[in-house]
Short mmCIF file of N, CA, C and O in Angstrom, two decimals:
data_model
loop_
_atom_site.label_atom_id
_atom_site.label_comp_id
_atom_site.label_asym_id
_atom_site.label_seq_id
_atom_site.Cartn_x
_atom_site.Cartn_y
_atom_site.Cartn_z
N GLN A 1 -109.97 -20.65 183.65
CA GLN A 1 -110.03 -19.23 183.85
C GLN A 1 -111.38 -18.73 183.35
O GLN A 1 -111.83 -19.03 182.26
N LEU A 2 -112.04 -17.94 184.21
CA LEU A 2 -113.37 -17.42 183.90
C LEU A 2 -113.22 -16.12 183.11
O LEU A 2 -112.67 -15.14 183.66
N GLN A 3 -113.61 -16.11 181.86
CA GLN A 3 -113.42 -14.92 181.08
C GLN A 3 -114.30 -14.88 179.83
O GLN A 3 -114.83 -15.92 179.42
N LEU A 4 -114.43 -13.70 179.30
CA LEU A 4 -115.02 -13.48 177.99
C LEU A 4 -113.97 -12.91 177.05
O LEU A 4 -113.21 -12.04 177.48
N VAL A 5 -113.89 -13.40 175.85
CA VAL A 5 -112.91 -12.92 174.91
C VAL A 5 -113.61 -12.54 173.58
O VAL A 5 -114.28 -13.38 172.96
N GLU A 6 -113.44 -11.26 173.19
CA GLU A 6 -114.03 -10.80 171.97
C GLU A 6 -113.11 -11.00 170.79
O GLU A 6 -111.90 -11.02 170.91
N SER A 7 -113.69 -11.07 169.61
CA SER A 7 -112.92 -11.12 168.36
C SER A 7 -113.84 -10.57 167.24
O SER A 7 -115.01 -10.43 167.41
N GLY A 8 -113.19 -10.21 166.10
CA GLY A 8 -113.92 -9.79 164.94
C GLY A 8 -113.97 -8.31 164.66
O GLY A 8 -114.56 -7.90 163.69
N GLY A 9 -113.30 -7.56 165.50
CA GLY A 9 -113.27 -6.12 165.22
C GLY A 9 -112.34 -5.72 164.12
O GLY A 9 -111.67 -6.60 163.52
N GLY A 10 -112.29 -4.44 163.83
CA GLY A 10 -111.34 -3.98 162.80
C GLY A 10 -111.83 -2.73 162.11
O GLY A 10 -112.69 -2.01 162.63
N LEU A 11 -111.29 -2.51 160.93
CA LEU A 11 -111.56 -1.31 160.15
C LEU A 11 -112.53 -1.67 159.02
O LEU A 11 -112.32 -2.66 158.30
N VAL A 12 -113.58 -0.91 158.85
CA VAL A 12 -114.55 -1.16 157.80
C VAL A 12 -115.02 0.17 157.23
O VAL A 12 -115.06 1.18 157.96
N GLN A 13 -115.38 0.17 155.98
CA GLN A 13 -115.91 1.37 155.36
C GLN A 13 -117.36 1.59 155.71
O GLN A 13 -118.11 0.64 156.03
N PRO A 14 -117.83 2.81 155.65
CA PRO A 14 -119.27 3.06 155.91
C PRO A 14 -120.11 2.22 154.95
O PRO A 14 -119.82 2.07 153.76
N GLY A 15 -121.17 1.65 155.51
CA GLY A 15 -122.03 0.78 154.76
C GLY A 15 -121.63 -0.67 154.83
O GLY A 15 -122.40 -1.55 154.38
N GLY A 16 -120.47 -0.94 155.37
CA GLY A 16 -119.99 -2.31 155.43
C GLY A 16 -120.49 -3.05 156.64
O GLY A 16 -121.36 -2.54 157.39
N SER A 17 -120.04 -4.27 156.81
CA SER A 17 -120.52 -5.15 157.90
C SER A 17 -119.35 -5.75 158.64
O SER A 17 -118.26 -5.95 158.08
N LEU A 18 -119.58 -6.05 159.89
CA LEU A 18 -118.65 -6.79 160.72
C LEU A 18 -119.50 -7.68 161.66
O LEU A 18 -120.57 -7.27 162.04
N THR A 19 -118.94 -8.77 162.08
CA THR A 19 -119.55 -9.59 163.11
C THR A 19 -118.57 -9.81 164.24
O THR A 19 -117.46 -10.29 164.06
N LEU A 20 -118.98 -9.37 165.43
CA LEU A 20 -118.19 -9.58 166.63
C LEU A 20 -118.60 -10.88 167.29
O LEU A 20 -119.77 -11.23 167.30
N SER A 21 -117.63 -11.55 167.89
CA SER A 21 -117.90 -12.77 168.62
C SER A 21 -117.40 -12.61 170.05
O SER A 21 -116.38 -11.91 170.28
N CYS A 22 -118.05 -13.31 170.96
CA CYS A 22 -117.63 -13.27 172.34
C CYS A 22 -117.71 -14.69 172.89
O CYS A 22 -118.82 -15.23 172.98
N VAL A 23 -116.58 -15.26 173.22
CA VAL A 23 -116.55 -16.64 173.69
C VAL A 23 -116.38 -16.63 175.18
O VAL A 23 -115.48 -15.97 175.72
N ALA A 24 -117.18 -17.41 175.85
CA ALA A 24 -117.07 -17.58 177.34
C ALA A 24 -116.27 -18.81 177.65
O ALA A 24 -116.43 -19.86 177.00
N SER A 25 -115.39 -18.68 178.63
CA SER A 25 -114.67 -19.85 179.10
C SER A 25 -114.73 -19.91 180.62
O SER A 25 -114.75 -18.88 181.28
N GLY A 26 -114.83 -21.15 181.12
CA GLY A 26 -114.91 -21.33 182.58
C GLY A 26 -116.31 -21.30 183.12
O GLY A 26 -116.49 -21.60 184.33
N PHE A 27 -117.26 -20.94 182.33
CA PHE A 27 -118.66 -20.96 182.76
C PHE A 27 -119.51 -21.09 181.51
O PHE A 27 -119.11 -20.87 180.39
N THR A 28 -120.81 -21.46 181.71
CA THR A 28 -121.68 -21.66 180.57
C THR A 28 -122.69 -20.57 180.49
O THR A 28 -123.23 -20.08 181.51
N LEU A 29 -122.98 -20.10 179.27
CA LEU A 29 -123.81 -18.92 179.03
C LEU A 29 -125.30 -19.16 179.19
O LEU A 29 -126.07 -18.24 179.20
N ASP A 30 -125.73 -20.40 179.34
CA ASP A 30 -127.20 -20.66 179.24
C ASP A 30 -127.94 -20.10 180.45
O ASP A 30 -129.14 -19.96 180.40
N GLU A 31 -127.23 -19.72 181.51
CA GLU A 31 -127.89 -19.09 182.66
C GLU A 31 -127.57 -17.62 182.79
O GLU A 31 -127.72 -17.05 183.89
N TYR A 32 -127.06 -17.04 181.71
CA TYR A 32 -126.65 -15.69 181.72
C TYR A 32 -127.39 -14.80 180.76
O TYR A 32 -127.72 -15.25 179.61
N ALA A 33 -127.65 -13.57 181.13
CA ALA A 33 -127.99 -12.57 180.14
C ALA A 33 -126.70 -12.12 179.51
O ALA A 33 -125.63 -12.15 180.13
N VAL A 34 -126.76 -11.76 178.23
CA VAL A 34 -125.54 -11.32 177.54
C VAL A 34 -125.80 -10.01 176.83
O VAL A 34 -126.94 -9.66 176.50
N GLY A 35 -124.73 -9.27 176.63
CA GLY A 35 -124.93 -7.97 176.01
C GLY A 35 -123.64 -7.44 175.38
O GLY A 35 -122.52 -7.89 175.68
N TRP A 36 -123.85 -6.48 174.50
CA TRP A 36 -122.71 -5.76 173.87
C TRP A 36 -122.87 -4.25 174.21
O TRP A 36 -123.96 -3.71 174.07
N PHE A 37 -121.78 -3.69 174.60
CA PHE A 37 -121.70 -2.28 174.97
C PHE A 37 -120.57 -1.64 174.12
O PHE A 37 -119.70 -2.37 173.62
N ARG A 38 -120.63 -0.34 173.98
CA ARG A 38 -119.54 0.32 173.25
C ARG A 38 -119.25 1.69 173.88
O ARG A 38 -120.07 2.31 174.51
N GLN A 39 -118.02 2.09 173.62
CA GLN A 39 -117.58 3.41 174.13
C GLN A 39 -116.90 4.11 172.95
O GLN A 39 -115.86 3.67 172.50
N ALA A 40 -117.51 5.21 172.52
CA ALA A 40 -116.92 6.05 171.46
C ALA A 40 -115.95 7.04 172.13
O ALA A 40 -116.09 7.33 173.31
N PRO A 41 -115.02 7.53 171.38
CA PRO A 41 -114.04 8.50 171.92
C PRO A 41 -114.75 9.68 172.54
O PRO A 41 -115.62 10.29 171.94
N GLY A 42 -114.41 9.99 173.76
CA GLY A 42 -114.96 11.14 174.47
C GLY A 42 -116.36 10.96 174.98
O GLY A 42 -116.98 11.94 175.46
N LYS A 43 -116.88 9.76 174.89
CA LYS A 43 -118.28 9.51 175.30
C LYS A 43 -118.35 8.43 176.37
O LYS A 43 -117.41 7.65 176.51
N GLU A 44 -119.46 8.37 177.05
CA GLU A 44 -119.65 7.31 178.02
C GLU A 44 -120.01 6.01 177.33
O GLU A 44 -120.53 6.00 176.19
N ARG A 45 -119.74 4.93 178.01
CA ARG A 45 -120.11 3.64 177.45
C ARG A 45 -121.65 3.50 177.40
O ARG A 45 -122.36 3.99 178.33
N GLU A 46 -122.14 2.84 176.35
CA GLU A 46 -123.58 2.68 176.18
C GLU A 46 -123.93 1.26 175.82
O GLU A 46 -123.11 0.58 175.15
N GLY A 47 -125.10 0.80 176.21
CA GLY A 47 -125.54 -0.53 175.82
C GLY A 47 -126.02 -0.54 174.37
O GLY A 47 -126.77 0.36 173.97
N VAL A 48 -125.58 -1.48 173.59
CA VAL A 48 -125.88 -1.55 172.17
C VAL A 48 -126.95 -2.62 171.91
O VAL A 48 -127.95 -2.36 171.26
N ALA A 49 -126.77 -3.82 172.42
CA ALA A 49 -127.72 -4.93 172.16
C ALA A 49 -127.57 -5.92 173.30
O ALA A 49 -126.45 -6.25 173.70
N CYS A 50 -128.72 -6.43 173.74
CA CYS A 50 -128.71 -7.38 174.87
C CYS A 50 -129.75 -8.46 174.66
O CYS A 50 -130.75 -8.25 173.97
N ILE A 51 -129.48 -9.60 175.31
CA ILE A 51 -130.48 -10.68 175.38
C ILE A 51 -130.62 -10.99 176.86
O ILE A 51 -129.66 -11.34 177.56
N ASN A 52 -131.84 -10.88 177.37
CA ASN A 52 -132.06 -11.14 178.79
C ASN A 52 -132.39 -12.66 179.00
O ASN A 52 -132.37 -13.46 178.06
N ARG A 53 -132.66 -13.06 180.22
CA ARG A 53 -132.91 -14.45 180.54
C ARG A 53 -134.20 -14.94 179.95
O ARG A 53 -134.42 -16.14 179.88
N GLY A 54 -135.06 -14.06 179.53
CA GLY A 54 -136.25 -14.45 178.80
C GLY A 54 -136.02 -14.53 177.30
O GLY A 54 -137.00 -14.66 176.53
N ASP A 55 -134.77 -14.46 176.91
CA ASP A 55 -134.38 -14.49 175.47
C ASP A 55 -135.00 -13.31 174.71
O ASP A 55 -135.21 -13.43 173.48
N GLU A 56 -135.28 -12.24 175.37
CA GLU A 56 -135.77 -11.04 174.71
C GLU A 56 -134.60 -10.17 174.34
O GLU A 56 -133.72 -9.93 175.13
N GLU A 57 -134.63 -9.70 173.11
CA GLU A 57 -133.57 -8.84 172.61
C GLU A 57 -133.96 -7.42 172.81
O GLU A 57 -135.14 -6.99 172.65
N SER A 58 -132.97 -6.57 173.09
CA SER A 58 -133.21 -5.12 173.15
C SER A 58 -132.02 -4.44 172.45
O SER A 58 -130.88 -4.95 172.51
N TYR A 59 -132.28 -3.33 171.86
CA TYR A 59 -131.29 -2.62 171.06
C TYR A 59 -131.32 -1.11 171.34
O TYR A 59 -132.36 -0.51 171.62
N LEU A 60 -130.12 -0.55 171.23
CA LEU A 60 -130.00 0.90 171.23
C LEU A 60 -130.78 1.41 169.99
O LEU A 60 -130.68 0.81 168.93
N GLU A 61 -131.54 2.47 170.17
CA GLU A 61 -132.40 2.94 169.07
C GLU A 61 -131.61 3.18 167.78
O GLU A 61 -132.10 2.82 166.70
N SER A 62 -130.42 3.70 167.90
CA SER A 62 -129.64 4.05 166.69
C SER A 62 -129.10 2.84 165.93
O SER A 62 -128.67 3.00 164.80
N VAL A 63 -129.19 1.67 166.53
CA VAL A 63 -128.68 0.44 165.82
C VAL A 63 -129.82 -0.49 165.42
O VAL A 63 -129.55 -1.48 164.76
N LYS A 64 -131.02 -0.19 165.81
CA LYS A 64 -132.15 -1.04 165.45
C LYS A 64 -132.23 -1.19 163.94
O LYS A 64 -132.00 -0.25 163.20
N ASP A 65 -132.52 -2.36 163.46
CA ASP A 65 -132.68 -2.70 162.08
C ASP A 65 -131.31 -2.76 161.36
O ASP A 65 -131.27 -3.04 160.13
N ARG A 66 -130.21 -2.52 162.10
CA ARG A 66 -128.87 -2.69 161.50
C ARG A 66 -128.05 -3.77 162.19
O ARG A 66 -127.25 -4.43 161.55
N PHE A 67 -128.24 -3.84 163.50
CA PHE A 67 -127.42 -4.79 164.29
C PHE A 67 -128.34 -5.98 164.75
O PHE A 67 -129.50 -5.78 165.05
N ILE A 68 -127.72 -7.13 164.89
CA ILE A 68 -128.46 -8.31 165.39
C ILE A 68 -127.57 -8.99 166.42
O ILE A 68 -126.42 -9.32 166.13
N ILE A 69 -128.13 -9.21 167.60
CA ILE A 69 -127.44 -9.99 168.62
C ILE A 69 -127.97 -11.41 168.61
O ILE A 69 -129.17 -11.63 168.38
N SER A 70 -127.08 -12.35 168.81
CA SER A 70 -127.50 -13.74 168.84
C SER A 70 -126.63 -14.53 169.84
O SER A 70 -125.54 -14.09 170.17
N LYS A 71 -127.10 -15.65 170.26
CA LYS A 71 -126.41 -16.41 171.26
C LYS A 71 -126.46 -17.91 170.90
O LYS A 71 -127.55 -18.37 170.51
N ASP A 72 -125.36 -18.56 171.01
CA ASP A 72 -125.30 -20.01 170.70
C ASP A 72 -124.80 -20.69 171.98
O ASP A 72 -123.60 -20.71 172.23
N ASN A 73 -125.72 -21.24 172.73
CA ASN A 73 -125.35 -21.90 174.00
C ASN A 73 -124.45 -23.10 173.75
O ASN A 73 -123.60 -23.41 174.56
N ALA A 74 -124.67 -23.82 172.66
CA ALA A 74 -123.83 -25.00 172.38
C ALA A 74 -122.39 -24.62 172.15
O ALA A 74 -121.48 -25.38 172.54
N GLU A 75 -122.17 -23.45 171.56
CA GLU A 75 -120.82 -23.00 171.33
C GLU A 75 -120.28 -22.10 172.46
O GLU A 75 -119.15 -21.65 172.43
N ASN A 76 -121.20 -21.81 173.40
CA ASN A 76 -120.86 -20.89 174.51
C ASN A 76 -120.32 -19.57 173.99
O ASN A 76 -119.37 -18.99 174.55
N THR A 77 -120.99 -19.08 173.00
CA THR A 77 -120.58 -17.87 172.30
C THR A 77 -121.78 -17.01 171.95
O THR A 77 -122.88 -17.53 171.71
N PHE A 78 -121.57 -15.73 171.98
CA PHE A 78 -122.62 -14.82 171.44
C PHE A 78 -121.99 -13.87 170.48
O PHE A 78 -120.78 -13.66 170.46
N TYR A 79 -122.88 -13.28 169.64
CA TYR A 79 -122.40 -12.51 168.51
C TYR A 79 -123.15 -11.18 168.38
O TYR A 79 -124.21 -10.98 168.92
N LEU A 80 -122.50 -10.27 167.68
CA LEU A 80 -123.12 -9.03 167.27
C LEU A 80 -122.86 -8.82 165.80
O LEU A 80 -121.73 -8.56 165.40
N GLN A 81 -123.89 -9.05 164.97
CA GLN A 81 -123.77 -8.81 163.57
C GLN A 81 -124.12 -7.34 163.30
O GLN A 81 -125.20 -6.89 163.64
N MET A 82 -123.17 -6.63 162.70
CA MET A 82 -123.32 -5.20 162.46
C MET A 82 -123.34 -4.96 160.95
O MET A 82 -122.38 -5.23 160.29
N ASN A 83 -124.45 -4.40 160.48
CA ASN A 83 -124.62 -4.09 159.07
C ASN A 83 -124.83 -2.58 158.86
O ASN A 83 -125.14 -1.83 159.84
N SER A 84 -124.62 -2.20 157.68
CA SER A 84 -124.83 -0.74 157.32
C SER A 84 -124.10 0.15 158.31
O SER A 84 -124.68 1.09 158.85
N LEU A 85 -122.85 -0.15 158.57
CA LEU A 85 -122.13 0.56 159.59
C LEU A 85 -121.96 2.03 159.22
O LEU A 85 -121.79 2.41 158.05
N LYS A 86 -122.00 2.90 160.23
CA LYS A 86 -121.87 4.33 160.08
C LYS A 86 -120.66 4.79 160.85
O LYS A 86 -120.13 4.14 161.76
N PHE A 87 -120.20 6.01 160.49
CA PHE A 87 -119.04 6.60 161.21
C PHE A 87 -119.28 6.59 162.72
O PHE A 87 -118.38 6.31 163.50
N GLU A 88 -120.51 6.91 163.14
CA GLU A 88 -120.77 7.03 164.55
C GLU A 88 -120.83 5.67 165.28
O GLU A 88 -121.02 5.64 166.50
N ASP A 89 -120.67 4.56 164.58
CA ASP A 89 -120.57 3.27 165.22
C ASP A 89 -119.15 2.98 165.72
O ASP A 89 -118.90 1.97 166.34
N THR A 90 -118.23 3.82 165.36
CA THR A 90 -116.84 3.67 165.79
C THR A 90 -116.73 3.70 167.32
O THR A 90 -117.36 4.53 167.97
N GLY A 91 -115.90 2.79 167.82
CA GLY A 91 -115.70 2.74 169.26
C GLY A 91 -115.09 1.42 169.70
O GLY A 91 -114.83 0.55 168.88
N VAL A 92 -114.88 1.33 171.01
CA VAL A 92 -114.47 0.06 171.58
C VAL A 92 -115.68 -0.68 172.04
O VAL A 92 -116.54 -0.14 172.78
N TYR A 93 -115.82 -1.90 171.57
CA TYR A 93 -116.98 -2.74 171.85
C TYR A 93 -116.63 -3.74 172.93
O TYR A 93 -115.58 -4.45 172.83
N TYR A 94 -117.48 -3.85 173.92
CA TYR A 94 -117.30 -4.78 175.03
C TYR A 94 -118.44 -5.77 175.08
O TYR A 94 -119.61 -5.37 174.95
N CYS A 95 -118.11 -7.03 175.33
CA CYS A 95 -119.19 -8.00 175.60
C CYS A 95 -119.28 -8.18 177.11
O CYS A 95 -118.31 -7.98 177.84
N ALA A 96 -120.45 -8.57 177.56
CA ALA A 96 -120.70 -8.73 178.98
C ALA A 96 -121.70 -9.86 179.22
O ALA A 96 -122.56 -10.11 178.36
N ALA A 97 -121.57 -10.52 180.34
CA ALA A 97 -122.49 -11.59 180.74
C ALA A 97 -122.84 -11.44 182.20
O ALA A 97 -121.94 -11.16 183.01
N GLU A 98 -124.07 -11.60 182.51
CA GLU A 98 -124.54 -11.43 183.86
C GLU A 98 -125.41 -12.61 184.25
O GLU A 98 -126.39 -12.95 183.59
N TYR A 99 -125.02 -13.29 185.39
CA TYR A 99 -125.80 -14.40 185.87
C TYR A 99 -127.07 -13.83 186.50
O TYR A 99 -127.02 -13.01 187.40
N ILE A 100 -128.21 -14.34 186.01
CA ILE A 100 -129.47 -13.85 186.53
C ILE A 100 -130.51 -14.92 186.28
O ILE A 100 -130.48 -15.62 185.27
N THR A 101 -131.42 -15.10 187.22
CA THR A 101 -132.37 -16.22 187.09
C THR A 101 -133.76 -15.81 186.57
O THR A 101 -134.63 -16.67 186.43
N PHE A 102 -133.91 -14.52 186.27
CA PHE A 102 -135.19 -14.09 185.78
C PHE A 102 -135.00 -12.98 184.76
O PHE A 102 -133.89 -12.41 184.66
N ALA A 103 -136.00 -12.70 183.98
CA ALA A 103 -135.88 -11.72 182.89
C ALA A 103 -136.07 -10.30 183.43
O ALA A 103 -137.00 -10.06 184.19
N ILE A 104 -135.15 -9.44 183.05
CA ILE A 104 -135.28 -8.02 183.37
C ILE A 104 -135.37 -7.28 182.03
O ILE A 104 -134.61 -7.54 181.13
N GLN A 105 -136.31 -6.36 181.98
CA GLN A 105 -136.48 -5.57 180.77
C GLN A 105 -135.38 -4.55 180.64
O GLN A 105 -134.85 -4.02 181.63
N ASN A 106 -135.08 -4.21 179.42
CA ASN A 106 -134.20 -3.05 179.10
C ASN A 106 -132.84 -3.19 179.81
O ASN A 106 -132.32 -2.16 180.33
N MET A 107 -132.24 -4.37 179.85
CA MET A 107 -130.96 -4.50 180.51
C MET A 107 -129.86 -3.66 179.90
O MET A 107 -128.91 -3.29 180.59
N CYS A 108 -129.95 -3.41 178.62
CA CYS A 108 -128.94 -2.60 177.95
C CYS A 108 -128.87 -1.19 178.53
O CYS A 108 -127.82 -0.52 178.43
N GLU A 109 -129.96 -0.72 179.04
CA GLU A 109 -130.00 0.63 179.56
C GLU A 109 -129.56 0.70 181.02
O GLU A 109 -129.55 1.78 181.63
N ARG A 110 -129.23 -0.43 181.61
CA ARG A 110 -128.96 -0.51 183.05
C ARG A 110 -127.62 -1.13 183.29
O ARG A 110 -127.52 -2.26 183.74
N GLU A 111 -126.55 -0.46 182.93
CA GLU A 111 -125.21 -1.02 183.00
C GLU A 111 -124.82 -1.42 184.40
O GLU A 111 -124.03 -2.32 184.60
N ALA A 112 -125.39 -0.81 185.40
CA ALA A 112 -125.06 -1.15 186.78
C ALA A 112 -125.41 -2.61 187.11
O ALA A 112 -124.91 -3.17 188.08
N LEU A 113 -126.32 -3.20 186.34
CA LEU A 113 -126.67 -4.60 186.56
C LEU A 113 -125.60 -5.58 186.14
O LEU A 113 -125.57 -6.69 186.56
N TRP A 114 -124.69 -5.11 185.30
CA TRP A 114 -123.73 -6.00 184.67
C TRP A 114 -122.39 -5.94 185.46
O TRP A 114 -121.53 -5.14 185.19
N ASP A 115 -122.25 -6.84 186.40
CA ASP A 115 -121.03 -6.84 187.20
C ASP A 115 -120.34 -8.19 187.33
O ASP A 115 -119.44 -8.34 188.11
N ASP A 116 -120.80 -9.15 186.48
CA ASP A 116 -120.16 -10.48 186.56
C ASP A 116 -118.95 -10.58 185.64
O ASP A 116 -117.83 -10.69 186.11
N TYR A 117 -119.16 -10.58 184.33
CA TYR A 117 -118.05 -10.75 183.43
C TYR A 117 -118.10 -9.71 182.30
O TYR A 117 -119.16 -9.43 181.70
N TRP A 118 -116.91 -9.18 181.97
CA TRP A 118 -116.73 -8.23 180.87
C TRP A 118 -115.54 -8.73 180.04
O TRP A 118 -114.56 -9.18 180.57
N GLY A 119 -115.67 -8.53 178.73
CA GLY A 119 -114.53 -8.78 177.87
C GLY A 119 -113.56 -7.60 177.92
O GLY A 119 -113.84 -6.57 178.58
N GLN A 120 -112.43 -7.77 177.27
CA GLN A 120 -111.39 -6.74 177.34
C GLN A 120 -111.64 -5.58 176.41
O GLN A 120 -110.96 -4.55 176.57
N GLY A 121 -112.55 -5.75 175.50
CA GLY A 121 -112.86 -4.68 174.55
C GLY A 121 -112.15 -4.89 173.25
O GLY A 121 -111.04 -5.39 173.21
N ILE A 122 -112.82 -4.48 172.17
CA ILE A 122 -112.26 -4.65 170.82
C ILE A 122 -112.64 -3.44 170.00
O ILE A 122 -113.74 -2.91 170.10
N GLN A 123 -111.64 -2.95 169.20
CA GLN A 123 -111.86 -1.73 168.48
C GLN A 123 -112.68 -1.99 167.15
O GLN A 123 -112.34 -2.98 166.45
N VAL A 124 -113.65 -1.18 166.92
CA VAL A 124 -114.36 -1.15 165.63
C VAL A 124 -114.19 0.27 165.07
O VAL A 124 -114.57 1.24 165.79
N THR A 125 -113.64 0.42 163.89
CA THR A 125 -113.45 1.71 163.29
C THR A 125 -114.17 1.75 161.96
O THR A 125 -113.87 0.90 161.09
N VAL A 126 -115.06 2.69 161.82
CA VAL A 126 -115.74 2.88 160.54
C VAL A 126 -115.19 4.14 159.89
O VAL A 126 -115.33 5.23 160.41
N SER A 127 -114.53 3.95 158.77
CA SER A 127 -113.83 5.06 158.12
C SER A 127 -113.69 4.79 156.65
O SER A 127 -113.51 3.62 156.24
N SER A 128 -113.73 5.86 155.88
CA SER A 128 -113.48 5.75 154.46
C SER A 128 -112.04 6.03 154.11
O SER A 128 -111.63 5.95 152.95
#
């Protein structure tokens, strides 16, 4: 079965950390761009962190220096390490993978490019 499955979400206090994981099954990630998106209540989904086929990372401005995206092709998994979490980081987080043979800049800002695989979404709640 071709799918992405997220894990690692939950409830965390402001200033805390969480690491999300996204495991791919049925296909290998080494030929895919990968990314994390989120949707806060009442807001549109936005790109948070992405790695393109050139292995270039891009981040939403509000998470730079706090979040780190990484990819482990051997484990067929990618991650989002979230540090110094804020209330406004609350939302449903989705992982996505897009088969592409060349590097595209700013893929996180171009959600229309991501139409291959999406995870089911996982809740992250930052609350005291």
